[in-house]
PDB file of N, CA and C in Angstrom:
ATOM      1  N   MET P   1     -22.830 -35.895  29.958  1.00  0.00           N
ATOM      2  CA  MET P   1     -21.843 -36.649  29.440  1.00  0.00           C
ATOM      3  C   MET P   1     -20.948 -36.977  30.522  1.00  0.00           C
ATOM      4  N   PRO P   2     -20.442 -38.162  30.689  1.00  0.00           N
ATOM      5  CA  PRO P   2     -19.654 -38.592  32.228  1.00  0.00           C
ATOM      6  C   PRO P   2     -18.196 -37.569  32.265  1.00  0.00           C
ATOM      7  N   LYS P   3     -17.995 -37.599  33.197  1.00  0.00           N
ATOM      8  CA  LYS P   3     -16.945 -36.621  33.487  1.00  0.00           C
ATOM      9  C   LYS P   3     -15.647 -37.637  34.359  1.00  0.00           C
ATOM     10  N   PHE P   4     -14.481 -36.991  33.990  1.00  0.00           N
ATOM     11  CA  PHE P   4     -13.175 -37.643  34.513  1.00  0.00           C
ATOM     12  C   PHE P   4     -12.207 -36.539  35.060  1.00  0.00           C
ATOM     13  N   LEU P   5     -11.645 -37.147  36.349  1.00  0.00           N
ATOM     14  CA  LEU P   5     -10.679 -36.321  36.734  1.00  0.00           C
ATOM     15  C   LEU P   5      -9.502 -36.694  36.254  1.00  0.00           C
ATOM     16  N   THR P   6      -8.453 -35.519  35.751  1.00  0.00           N
ATOM     17  CA  THR P   6      -7.165 -36.195  35.370  1.00  0.00           C
ATOM     18  C   THR P   6      -6.140 -35.420  36.502  1.00  0.00           C
ATOM     19  N   ILE P   7      -5.235 -36.174  36.544  1.00  0.00           N
ATOM     20  CA  ILE P   7      -4.093 -36.010  37.455  1.00  0.00           C
ATOM     21  C   ILE P   7      -2.679 -36.060  36.731  1.00  0.00           C
ATOM     22  N   GLY P   8      -2.200 -35.031  36.430  1.00  0.00           N
ATOM     23  CA  GLY P   8      -0.874 -35.125  35.628  1.00  0.00           C
ATOM     24  C   GLY P   8       0.581 -34.961  36.707  1.00  0.00           C
ATOM     25  N   TYR P   9       1.295 -35.663  36.451  1.00  0.00           N
ATOM     26  CA  TYR P   9       2.548 -36.026  36.962  1.00  0.00           C
ATOM     27  C   TYR P   9       3.713 -35.691  36.650  1.00  0.00           C
ATOM     28  N   GLY P  10       4.425 -34.757  36.745  1.00  0.00           N
ATOM     29  CA  GLY P  10       5.855 -34.498  35.611  1.00  0.00           C
ATOM     30  C   GLY P  10       6.881 -33.570  36.563  1.00  0.00           C
ATOM     31  N   ASP P  11       7.936 -33.562  36.221  1.00  0.00           N
ATOM     32  CA  ASP P  11       8.898 -32.724  36.606  1.00  0.00           C
ATOM     33  C   ASP P  11       9.689 -32.030  35.260  1.00  0.00           C
ATOM     34  N   GLN P  12      10.367 -31.203  35.632  1.00  0.00           N
ATOM     35  CA  GLN P  12      11.095 -30.055  34.786  1.00  0.00           C
ATOM     36  C   GLN P  12      12.121 -30.651  34.105  1.00  0.00           C
ATOM     37  N   ALA P  13      12.937 -32.007  34.583  1.00  0.00           N
ATOM     38  CA  ALA P  13      13.894 -32.729  33.895  1.00  0.00           C
ATOM     39  C   ALA P  13      12.896 -33.205  32.642  1.00  0.00           C
ATOM     40  N   GLY P  14      11.950 -33.986  32.766  1.00  0.00           N
ATOM     41  CA  GLY P  14      11.404 -35.005  31.977  1.00  0.00           C
ATOM     42  C   GLY P  14      11.070 -33.884  31.026  1.00  0.00           C
ATOM     43  N   TYR P  15      10.263 -32.879  31.425  1.00  0.00           N
ATOM     44  CA  TYR P  15       9.836 -31.799  30.434  1.00  0.00           C
ATOM     45  C   TYR P  15      10.896 -31.044  29.462  1.00  0.00           C
ATOM     46  N   ASP P  16      12.113 -31.113  30.286  1.00  0.00           N
ATOM     47  CA  ASP P  16      12.936 -30.188  29.506  1.00  0.00           C
ATOM     48  C   ASP P  16      13.513 -31.382  28.559  1.00  0.00           C
ATOM     49  N   SER P  17      13.667 -32.636  28.552  1.00  0.00           N
ATOM     50  CA  SER P  17      14.262 -33.704  27.759  1.00  0.00           C
ATOM     51  C   SER P  17      13.034 -33.671  26.738  1.00  0.00           C
ATOM     52  N   THR P  18      11.962 -33.305  26.789  1.00  0.00           N
ATOM     53  CA  THR P  18      11.242 -33.806  25.446  1.00  0.00           C
ATOM     54  C   THR P  18      11.384 -32.657  24.149  1.00  0.00           C
ATOM     55  N   ALA P  19      11.283 -32.950  23.053  1.00  0.00           N
ATOM     56  CA  ALA P  19      11.230 -32.131  22.398  1.00  0.00           C
ATOM     57  C   ALA P  19      10.401 -30.939  22.025  1.00  0.00           C
ATOM     58  N   PRO P  20      10.827 -29.792  22.046  1.00  0.00           N
ATOM     59  CA  PRO P  20       9.680 -28.371  21.965  1.00  0.00           C
ATOM     60  C   PRO P  20       8.891 -28.794  21.297  1.00  0.00           C
ATOM     61  N   ALA P  21       9.041 -29.042  19.799  1.00  0.00           N
ATOM     62  CA  ALA P  21       7.621 -29.457  19.277  1.00  0.00           C
ATOM     63  C   ALA P  21       6.725 -30.357  19.605  1.00  0.00           C
ATOM     64  N   VAL P  22       7.102 -31.205  20.326  1.00  0.00           N
ATOM     65  CA  VAL P  22       6.262 -32.026  21.209  1.00  0.00           C
ATOM     66  C   VAL P  22       5.505 -31.371  22.341  1.00  0.00           C
ATOM     67  N   ARG P  23       6.282 -30.755  22.994  1.00  0.00           N
ATOM     68  CA  ARG P  23       5.742 -30.075  24.399  1.00  0.00           C
ATOM     69  C   ARG P  23       4.489 -28.936  23.678  1.00  0.00           C
ATOM     70  N   ASP P  24       5.090 -28.214  22.558  1.00  0.00           N
ATOM     71  CA  ASP P  24       4.464 -27.308  21.924  1.00  0.00           C
ATOM     72  C   ASP P  24       2.944 -27.707  21.792  1.00  0.00           C
ATOM     73  N   GLU P  25       2.718 -28.834  21.036  1.00  0.00           N
ATOM     74  CA  GLU P  25       1.421 -29.470  20.485  1.00  0.00           C
ATOM     75  C   GLU P  25       0.764 -30.146  21.667  1.00  0.00           C
ATOM     76  N   ALA P  26       1.563 -30.173  22.657  1.00  0.00           N
ATOM     77  CA  ALA P  26       0.729 -30.654  24.265  1.00  0.00           C
ATOM     78  C   ALA P  26      -0.097 -29.459  24.428  1.00  0.00           C
ATOM     79  N   HIS P  27       0.680 -28.194  24.580  1.00  0.00           N
ATOM     80  CA  HIS P  27       0.118 -27.091  25.469  1.00  0.00           C
ATOM     81  C   HIS P  27      -0.906 -26.703  24.347  1.00  0.00           C
ATOM     82  N   ALA P  28      -0.682 -26.590  22.990  1.00  0.00           N
ATOM     83  CA  ALA P  28      -1.872 -26.385  22.034  1.00  0.00           C
ATOM     84  C   ALA P  28      -3.209 -27.331  22.202  1.00  0.00           C
ATOM     85  N   HIS P  29      -2.751 -28.353  22.571  1.00  0.00           N
ATOM     86  CA  HIS P  29      -4.028 -29.578  22.951  1.00  0.00           C
ATOM     87  C   HIS P  29      -4.823 -28.953  24.451  1.00  0.00           C
ATOM     88  N   ASP P  30      -4.240 -28.530  25.278  1.00  0.00           N
ATOM     89  CA  ASP P  30      -4.565 -28.001  26.589  1.00  0.00           C
ATOM     90  C   ASP P  30      -5.270 -26.752  26.280  1.00  0.00           C
ATOM     91  N   ALA P  31      -4.725 -26.098  25.345  1.00  0.00           N
ATOM     92  CA  ALA P  31      -5.188 -25.057  25.103  1.00  0.00           C
ATOM     93  C   ALA P  31      -6.909 -25.005  24.469  1.00  0.00           C
ATOM     94  N   ARG P  32      -6.959 -25.918  23.573  1.00  0.00           N
ATOM     95  CA  ARG P  32      -7.972 -26.309  22.776  1.00  0.00           C
ATOM     96  C   ARG P  32      -9.076 -26.840  23.882  1.00  0.00           C
ATOM     97  N   LEU P  33      -8.699 -27.738  24.962  1.00  0.00           N
ATOM     98  CA  LEU P  33      -9.597 -28.197  25.855  1.00  0.00           C
ATOM     99  C   LEU P  33     -10.098 -26.864  26.334  1.00  0.00           C
ATOM    100  N   GLN P  34      -9.510 -26.410  27.125  1.00  0.00           N
ATOM    101  CA  GLN P  34      -9.910 -25.123  27.955  1.00  0.00           C
ATOM    102  C   GLN P  34     -10.980 -24.296  27.135  1.00  0.00           C
ATOM    103  N   ALA P  35     -10.444 -24.091  26.081  1.00  0.00           N
ATOM    104  CA  ALA P  35     -11.381 -23.048  25.122  1.00  0.00           C
ATOM    105  C   ALA P  35     -12.833 -23.761  25.049  1.00  0.00           C
ATOM    106  N   ALA P  36     -12.666 -25.272  24.935  1.00  0.00           N
ATOM    107  CA  ALA P  36     -13.573 -25.984  25.144  1.00  0.00           C
ATOM    108  C   ALA P  36     -14.618 -25.756  26.581  1.00  0.00           C
ATOM    109  N   GLY P  37     -14.171 -25.398  27.194  1.00  0.00           N
ATOM    110  CA  GLY P  37     -14.482 -25.033  28.643  1.00  0.00           C
ATOM    111  C   GLY P  37     -14.087 -25.941  29.753  1.00  0.00           C
ATOM    112  N   VAL P  38     -13.309 -26.802  29.423  1.00  0.00           N
ATOM    113  CA  VAL P  38     -12.571 -27.925  30.731  1.00  0.00           C
ATOM    114  C   VAL P  38     -11.666 -26.991  31.504  1.00  0.00           C
ATOM    115  N   GLU P  39     -12.238 -27.409  32.791  1.00  0.00           N
ATOM    116  CA  GLU P  39     -11.678 -27.013  33.917  1.00  0.00           C
ATOM    117  C   GLU P  39     -10.094 -27.495  34.266  1.00  0.00           C
ATOM    118  N   MET P  40      -9.464 -26.667  34.487  1.00  0.00           N
ATOM    119  CA  MET P  40      -7.621 -27.435  34.795  1.00  0.00           C
ATOM    120  C   MET P  40      -6.940 -26.264  34.966  1.00  0.00           C
ATOM    121  N   GLY P  41      -5.847 -26.676  35.361  1.00  0.00           N
ATOM    122  CA  GLY P  41      -5.047 -25.739  36.248  1.00  0.00           C
ATOM    123  C   GLY P  41      -3.622 -26.295  36.912  1.00  0.00           C
ATOM    124  N   VAL P  42      -2.812 -25.867  37.023  1.00  0.00           N
ATOM    125  CA  VAL P  42      -1.328 -26.224  37.577  1.00  0.00           C
ATOM    126  C   VAL P  42      -1.664 -26.487  39.276  1.00  0.00           C
ATOM    127  N   ALA P  43      -0.868 -27.319  39.590  1.00  0.00           N
ATOM    128  CA  ALA P  43      -1.093 -27.537  41.044  1.00  0.00           C
ATOM    129  C   ALA P  43       0.035 -26.828  42.069  1.00  0.00           C
ATOM    130  N   GLY P  44      -0.832 -26.461  42.929  1.00  0.00           N
ATOM    131  CA  GLY P  44      -0.257 -25.544  43.810  1.00  0.00           C
ATOM    132  C   GLY P  44       0.200 -26.294  44.872  1.00  0.00           C
ATOM    133  N   PRO P  45       0.760 -25.821  46.344  1.00  0.00           N
ATOM    134  CA  PRO P  45       1.057 -26.644  47.489  1.00  0.00           C
ATOM    135  C   PRO P  45      -0.238 -27.436  47.919  1.00  0.00           C
ATOM    136  N   PRO P  46      -0.157 -28.497  48.383  1.00  0.00           N
ATOM    137  CA  PRO P  46      -1.226 -29.210  48.939  1.00  0.00           C
ATOM    138  C   PRO P  46      -1.247 -28.949  50.466  1.00  0.00           C
ATOM    139  N   VAL P  47      -2.453 -29.018  51.097  1.00  0.00           N
ATOM    140  CA  VAL P  47      -2.561 -29.358  52.598  1.00  0.00           C
ATOM    141  C   VAL P  47      -3.320 -30.434  52.986  1.00  0.00           C
ATOM    142  N   ARG P  48      -3.505 -31.226  54.056  1.00  0.00           N
ATOM    143  CA  ARG P  48      -4.057 -32.268  54.443  1.00  0.00           C
ATOM    144  C   ARG P  48      -5.213 -31.878  55.553  1.00  0.00           C
ATOM    145  N   VAL P  49      -6.196 -32.127  55.461  1.00  0.00           N
ATOM    146  CA  VAL P  49      -7.294 -31.584  56.233  1.00  0.00           C
ATOM    147  C   VAL P  49      -8.026 -32.910  57.097  1.00  0.00           C
ATOM    148  N   ARG P  50      -8.126 -32.838  58.246  1.00  0.00           N
ATOM    149  CA  ARG P  50      -8.824 -33.764  58.847  1.00  0.00           C
ATOM    150  C   ARG P  50      -9.882 -33.364  59.979  1.00  0.00           C
ATOM    151  N   ASN P  51     -11.088 -34.224  60.360  1.00  0.00           N
ATOM    152  CA  ASN P  51     -12.077 -33.610  61.188  1.00  0.00           C
ATOM    153  C   ASN P  51     -12.686 -34.815  61.763  1.00  0.00           C
ATOM    154  N   HIS P  52     -11.757 -35.866  62.272  1.00  0.00           N
ATOM    155  CA  HIS P  52     -11.731 -37.055  62.523  1.00  0.00           C
ATOM    156  C   HIS P  52     -13.516 -36.569  64.121  1.00  0.00           C
ATOM    157  N   ASP P  53     -14.247 -37.818  63.728  1.00  0.00           N
ATOM    158  CA  ASP P  53     -15.529 -37.726  64.644  1.00  0.00           C
ATOM    159  C   ASP P  53     -15.909 -36.445  64.576  1.00  0.00           C
ATOM    160  N   ALA P  54     -15.881 -35.165  63.612  1.00  0.00           N
ATOM    161  CA  ALA P  54     -16.011 -33.866  63.733  1.00  0.00           C
ATOM    162  C   ALA P  54     -15.778 -33.566  64.943  1.00  0.00           C
ATOM    163  N   ALA P  55     -14.948 -33.532  65.343  1.00  0.00           N
ATOM    164  CA  ALA P  55     -14.178 -33.092  66.578  1.00  0.00           C
ATOM    165  C   ALA P  55     -13.195 -32.161  66.620  1.00  0.00           C
ATOM    166  N   GLY P  56     -12.904 -31.483  65.642  1.00  0.00           N
ATOM    167  CA  GLY P  56     -11.998 -30.241  65.271  1.00  0.00           C
ATOM    168  C   GLY P  56     -11.011 -30.564  63.901  1.00  0.00           C
ATOM    169  N   VAL P  57     -10.796 -29.501  63.468  1.00  0.00           N
ATOM    170  CA  VAL P  57     -10.322 -29.184  62.100  1.00  0.00           C
ATOM    171  C   VAL P  57      -8.643 -29.303  62.408  1.00  0.00           C
ATOM    172  N   THR P  58      -7.709 -30.528  61.663  1.00  0.00           N
ATOM    173  CA  THR P  58      -6.430 -30.384  61.640  1.00  0.00           C
ATOM    174  C   THR P  58      -6.005 -29.926  60.475  1.00  0.00           C
ATOM    175  N   VAL P  59      -5.044 -29.346  60.017  1.00  0.00           N
ATOM    176  CA  VAL P  59      -4.535 -29.056  58.593  1.00  0.00           C
ATOM    177  C   VAL P  59      -2.433 -29.234  59.010  1.00  0.00           C
ATOM    178  N   GLU P  60      -2.610 -29.625  58.065  1.00  0.00           N
ATOM    179  CA  GLU P  60      -1.015 -29.763  57.936  1.00  0.00           C
ATOM    180  C   GLU P  60      -0.668 -30.004  56.243  1.00  0.00           C
ATOM    181  N   PRO P  61       0.524 -29.136  56.145  1.00  0.00           N
ATOM    182  CA  PRO P  61       1.028 -28.987  55.017  1.00  0.00           C
ATOM    183  C   PRO P  61       1.415 -30.733  54.111  1.00  0.00           C
ATOM    184  N   GLY P  62       1.326 -30.344  52.961  1.00  0.00           N
ATOM    185  CA  GLY P  62       1.865 -31.622  52.171  1.00  0.00           C
ATOM    186  C   GLY P  62       0.845 -32.653  51.640  1.00  0.00           C
ATOM    187  N   SER P  63       1.435 -33.239  50.672  1.00  0.00           N
ATOM    188  CA  SER P  63       0.293 -34.132  50.333  1.00  0.00           C
ATOM    189  C   SER P  63       0.346 -35.658  51.452  1.00  0.00           C
ATOM    190  N   PHE P  64      -0.941 -36.324  51.046  1.00  0.00           N
ATOM    191  CA  PHE P  64      -1.053 -37.465  51.718  1.00  0.00           C
ATOM    192  C   PHE P  64      -0.087 -38.690  51.063  1.00  0.00           C
ATOM    193  N   MET P  65      -0.491 -38.362  49.844  1.00  0.00           N
ATOM    194  CA  MET P  65      -0.262 -39.810  48.973  1.00  0.00           C
ATOM    195  C   MET P  65       1.198 -39.391  47.956  1.00  0.00           C
ATOM    196  N   ALA P  66       2.109 -40.591  48.264  1.00  0.00           N
ATOM    197  CA  ALA P  66       3.482 -40.260  47.288  1.00  0.00           C
ATOM    198  C   ALA P  66       3.540 -40.795  46.041  1.00  0.00           C
ATOM    199  N   ALA P  67       4.101 -40.139  45.516  1.00  0.00           N
ATOM    200  CA  ALA P  67       4.369 -40.510  44.064  1.00  0.00           C
ATOM    201  C   ALA P  67       6.009 -40.335  43.479  1.00  0.00           C
ATOM    202  N   ALA P  68       6.118 -41.094  42.385  1.00  0.00           N
ATOM    203  CA  ALA P  68       7.506 -40.900  41.975  1.00  0.00           C
ATOM    204  C   ALA P  68       8.111 -39.451  41.236  1.00  0.00           C
ATOM    205  N   LEU P  69       6.888 -38.905  40.827  1.00  0.00           N
ATOM    206  CA  LEU P  69       6.830 -37.586  40.123  1.00  0.00           C
ATOM    207  C   LEU P  69       6.173 -36.774  40.952  1.00  0.00           C
ATOM    208  N   PRO P  70       6.361 -35.575  40.983  1.00  0.00           N
ATOM    209  CA  PRO P  70       5.395 -34.503  41.603  1.00  0.00           C
ATOM    210  C   PRO P  70       3.842 -34.199  40.671  1.00  0.00           C
ATOM    211  N   VAL P  71       2.798 -33.883  41.656  1.00  0.00           N
ATOM    212  CA  VAL P  71       1.733 -33.732  41.060  1.00  0.00           C
ATOM    213  C   VAL P  71       1.922 -32.252  39.981  1.00  0.00           C
ATOM    214  N   ALA P  72       1.595 -32.220  38.884  1.00  0.00           N
ATOM    215  CA  ALA P  72       1.777 -31.031  38.078  1.00  0.00           C
ATOM    216  C   ALA P  72       0.319 -30.253  37.707  1.00  0.00           C
ATOM    217  N   GLY P  73      -0.745 -31.343  37.713  1.00  0.00           N
ATOM    218  CA  GLY P  73      -2.047 -30.278  37.601  1.00  0.00           C
ATOM    219  C   GLY P  73      -2.921 -31.050  37.234  1.00  0.00           C
ATOM    220  N   PHE P  74      -4.598 -30.701  37.326  1.00  0.00           N
ATOM    221  CA  PHE P  74      -5.639 -31.282  37.195  1.00  0.00           C
ATOM    222  C   PHE P  74      -6.522 -30.722  36.338  1.00  0.00           C
ATOM    223  N   ALA P  75      -7.637 -31.705  35.935  1.00  0.00           N
ATOM    224  CA  ALA P  75      -8.273 -31.281  35.070  1.00  0.00           C
ATOM    225  C   ALA P  75      -9.402 -32.160  35.051  1.00  0.00           C
ATOM    226  N   ILE P  76     -10.822 -31.499  34.824  1.00  0.00           N
ATOM    227  CA  ILE P  76     -11.914 -31.913  34.881  1.00  0.00           C
ATOM    228  C   ILE P  76     -12.362 -31.850  33.255  1.00  0.00           C
ATOM    229  N   ILE P  77     -12.378 -33.241  32.838  1.00  0.00           N
ATOM    230  CA  ILE P  77     -12.912 -33.661  31.252  1.00  0.00           C
ATOM    231  C   ILE P  77     -14.003 -34.258  30.907  1.00  0.00           C
ATOM    232  N   GLU P  78     -14.788 -33.972  29.782  1.00  0.00           N
ATOM    233  CA  GLU P  78     -16.161 -34.764  29.694  1.00  0.00           C
ATOM    234  C   GLU P  78     -15.480 -35.791  28.568  1.00  0.00           C
ATOM    235  N   ALA P  79     -16.077 -36.603  28.148  1.00  0.00           N
ATOM    236  CA  ALA P  79     -15.934 -37.607  27.481  1.00  0.00           C
ATOM    237  C   ALA P  79     -16.801 -38.839  27.522  1.00  0.00           C
ATOM    238  N   GLU P  80     -17.359 -39.364  26.146  1.00  0.00           N
ATOM    239  CA  GLU P  80     -18.473 -40.352  26.337  1.00  0.00           C
ATOM    240  C   GLU P  80     -18.392 -41.369  26.752  1.00  0.00           C
ATOM    241  N   THR P  81     -16.886 -42.142  26.781  1.00  0.00           N
ATOM    242  CA  THR P  81     -16.146 -43.357  27.193  1.00  0.00           C
ATOM    243  C   THR P  81     -15.100 -42.864  27.899  1.00  0.00           C
ATOM    244  N   LEU P  82     -14.405 -43.964  28.820  1.00  0.00           N
ATOM    245  CA  LEU P  82     -13.119 -44.045  29.244  1.00  0.00           C
ATOM    246  C   LEU P  82     -12.011 -43.862  28.169  1.00  0.00           C
ATOM    247  N   ASP P  83     -12.087 -44.667  27.475  1.00  0.00           N
ATOM    248  CA  ASP P  83     -11.231 -44.676  25.785  1.00  0.00           C
ATOM    249  C   ASP P  83     -10.937 -43.423  25.333  1.00  0.00           C
ATOM    250  N   GLU P  84     -12.473 -42.669  25.453  1.00  0.00           N
ATOM    251  CA  GLU P  84     -11.992 -41.273  24.508  1.00  0.00           C
ATOM    252  C   GLU P  84     -11.338 -40.456  25.760  1.00  0.00           C
ATOM    253  N   ALA P  85     -11.403 -40.775  27.295  1.00  0.00           N
ATOM    254  CA  ALA P  85     -11.104 -39.640  28.087  1.00  0.00           C
ATOM    255  C   ALA P  85      -9.392 -40.124  28.095  1.00  0.00           C
ATOM    256  N   ILE P  86      -9.035 -41.346  27.863  1.00  0.00           N
ATOM    257  CA  ILE P  86      -7.874 -41.825  27.745  1.00  0.00           C
ATOM    258  C   ILE P  86      -6.843 -41.115  26.468  1.00  0.00           C
ATOM    259  N   ASP P  87      -7.728 -40.843  25.400  1.00  0.00           N
ATOM    260  CA  ASP P  87      -7.080 -40.254  24.391  1.00  0.00           C
ATOM    261  C   ASP P  87      -6.924 -38.682  24.510  1.00  0.00           C
ATOM    262  N   LEU P  88      -7.919 -38.227  25.440  1.00  0.00           N
ATOM    263  CA  LEU P  88      -7.556 -36.698  25.495  1.00  0.00           C
ATOM    264  C   LEU P  88      -6.172 -36.511  26.406  1.00  0.00           C
ATOM    265  N   ALA P  89      -6.426 -37.583  27.483  1.00  0.00           N
ATOM    266  CA  ALA P  89      -5.155 -37.326  28.691  1.00  0.00           C
ATOM    267  C   ALA P  89      -3.910 -37.934  27.778  1.00  0.00           C
ATOM    268  N   ALA P  90      -3.812 -38.869  26.967  1.00  0.00           N
ATOM    269  CA  ALA P  90      -2.702 -39.216  26.033  1.00  0.00           C
ATOM    270  C   ALA P  90      -1.823 -37.725  25.482  1.00  0.00           C
ATOM    271  N   LYS P  91      -2.745 -36.825  25.290  1.00  0.00           N
ATOM    272  CA  LYS P  91      -2.020 -35.565  24.497  1.00  0.00           C
ATOM    273  C   LYS P  91      -1.663 -34.473  25.060  1.00  0.00           C
ATOM    274  N   ALA P  92      -1.521 -34.735  26.774  1.00  0.00           N
ATOM    275  CA  ALA P  92      -1.417 -33.642  27.706  1.00  0.00           C
ATOM    276  C   ALA P  92       0.044 -33.456  27.775  1.00  0.00           C
ATOM    277  N   PRO P  93       0.494 -32.211  28.291  1.00  0.00           N
ATOM    278  CA  PRO P  93       2.062 -32.201  28.349  1.00  0.00           C
ATOM    279  C   PRO P  93       2.562 -33.122  29.497  1.00  0.00           C
ATOM    280  N   CYS P  94       1.983 -33.648  30.104  1.00  0.00           N
ATOM    281  CA  CYS P  94       2.808 -34.341  31.229  1.00  0.00           C
ATOM    282  C   CYS P  94       2.800 -36.117  30.621  1.00  0.00           C
ATOM    283  N   ALA P  95       1.795 -36.199  29.977  1.00  0.00           N
ATOM    284  CA  ALA P  95       1.809 -37.861  29.506  1.00  0.00           C
ATOM    285  C   ALA P  95       2.705 -37.508  28.366  1.00  0.00           C
ATOM    286  N   VAL P  96       3.206 -36.371  27.554  1.00  0.00           N
ATOM    287  CA  VAL P  96       4.149 -36.651  26.328  1.00  0.00           C
ATOM    288  C   VAL P  96       5.355 -36.054  27.064  1.00  0.00           C
ATOM    289  N   ALA P  97       5.655 -35.598  27.804  1.00  0.00           N
ATOM    290  CA  ALA P  97       6.920 -34.980  28.659  1.00  0.00           C
ATOM    291  C   ALA P  97       7.489 -35.660  29.714  1.00  0.00           C
ATOM    292  N   GLN P  98       7.461 -37.060  29.315  1.00  0.00           N
ATOM    293  CA  GLN P  98       8.231 -38.099  30.209  1.00  0.00           C
ATOM    294  C   GLN P  98       7.259 -38.189  31.584  1.00  0.00           C
ATOM    295  N   GLY P  99       6.048 -37.792  31.865  1.00  0.00           N
ATOM    296  CA  GLY P  99       5.522 -37.904  33.273  1.00  0.00           C
ATOM    297  C   GLY P  99       4.317 -38.917  32.973  1.00  0.00           C
ATOM    298  N   VAL P 100       3.164 -38.637  33.781  1.00  0.00           N
ATOM    299  CA  VAL P 100       1.947 -39.532  33.408  1.00  0.00           C
ATOM    300  C   VAL P 100       1.063 -38.974  33.531  1.00  0.00           C
ATOM    301  N   VAL P 101      -0.324 -39.317  33.453  1.00  0.00           N
ATOM    302  CA  VAL P 101      -1.331 -38.784  33.547  1.00  0.00           C
ATOM    303  C   VAL P 101      -2.587 -39.853  34.069  1.00  0.00           C
ATOM    304  N   GLU P 102      -3.066 -39.378  35.319  1.00  0.00           N
ATOM    305  CA  GLU P 102      -4.126 -40.598  35.930  1.00  0.00           C
ATOM    306  C   GLU P 102      -5.217 -40.329  35.418  1.00  0.00           C
ATOM    307  N   VAL P 103      -6.462 -40.945  35.227  1.00  0.00           N
ATOM    308  CA  VAL P 103      -7.728 -40.669  34.505  1.00  0.00           C
ATOM    309  C   VAL P 103      -8.610 -41.149  35.258  1.00  0.00           C
ATOM    310  N   TRP P 104      -9.383 -40.498  36.202  1.00  0.00           N
ATOM    311  CA  TRP P 104     -10.353 -41.201  37.155  1.00  0.00           C
ATOM    312  C   TRP P 104     -11.836 -40.892  36.894  1.00  0.00           C
ATOM    313  N   PRO P 105     -12.761 -41.943  36.596  1.00  0.00           N
ATOM    314  CA  PRO P 105     -13.889 -41.794  36.018  1.00  0.00           C
ATOM    315  C   PRO P 105     -14.702 -41.430  37.741  1.00  0.00           C
ATOM    316  N   LEU P 106     -15.461 -40.180  37.393  1.00  0.00           N
ATOM    317  CA  LEU P 106     -15.847 -39.460  38.584  1.00  0.00           C
ATOM    318  C   LEU P 106     -17.325 -40.186  38.479  1.00  0.00           C
ATOM    319  N   GLN P 107     -17.922 -40.659  39.065  1.00  0.00           N
ATOM    320  CA  GLN P 107     -19.455 -41.625  39.631  1.00  0.00           C
ATOM    321  C   GLN P 107     -19.951 -40.343  40.508  1.00  0.00           C
ATOM    322  N   GLN P 108     -21.551 -40.558  40.078  1.00  0.00           N
ATOM    323  CA  GLN P 108     -22.424 -39.518  41.017  1.00  0.00           C
ATOM    324  C   GLN P 108     -22.673 -40.491  42.321  1.00  0.00           C
ATOM    325  N   ALA P 109     -22.653 -39.427  43.379  1.00  0.00           N
ATOM    326  CA  ALA P 109     -22.268 -39.750  44.796  1.00  0.00           C
ATOM    327  C   ALA P 109     -24.042 -40.032  44.772  1.00  0.00           C
TER     328      ALA P 109
END
């Protein structure tokens, strides 16, 4: 079955401005996905790793990409189609709590 990486973006202000019942249902949705085996987690602080020309590793704190909202979490979901993956992502806390969820199809390397 195809796999998709989801990246949730959101902040506390957007979360707090969303009705508690909507947030609760979104968290229940995530709990159902986790019970079905979906790997997901809250994002911790990132680091950037470089090893140009395999000449030595450098590590710097912080993200490489900039976004209007901070990264809140990630998941790897399985879905038959992109539309199905979008439907699953649309019910996530970041999607309903004034944030956004990106859905990235994972292709075989």
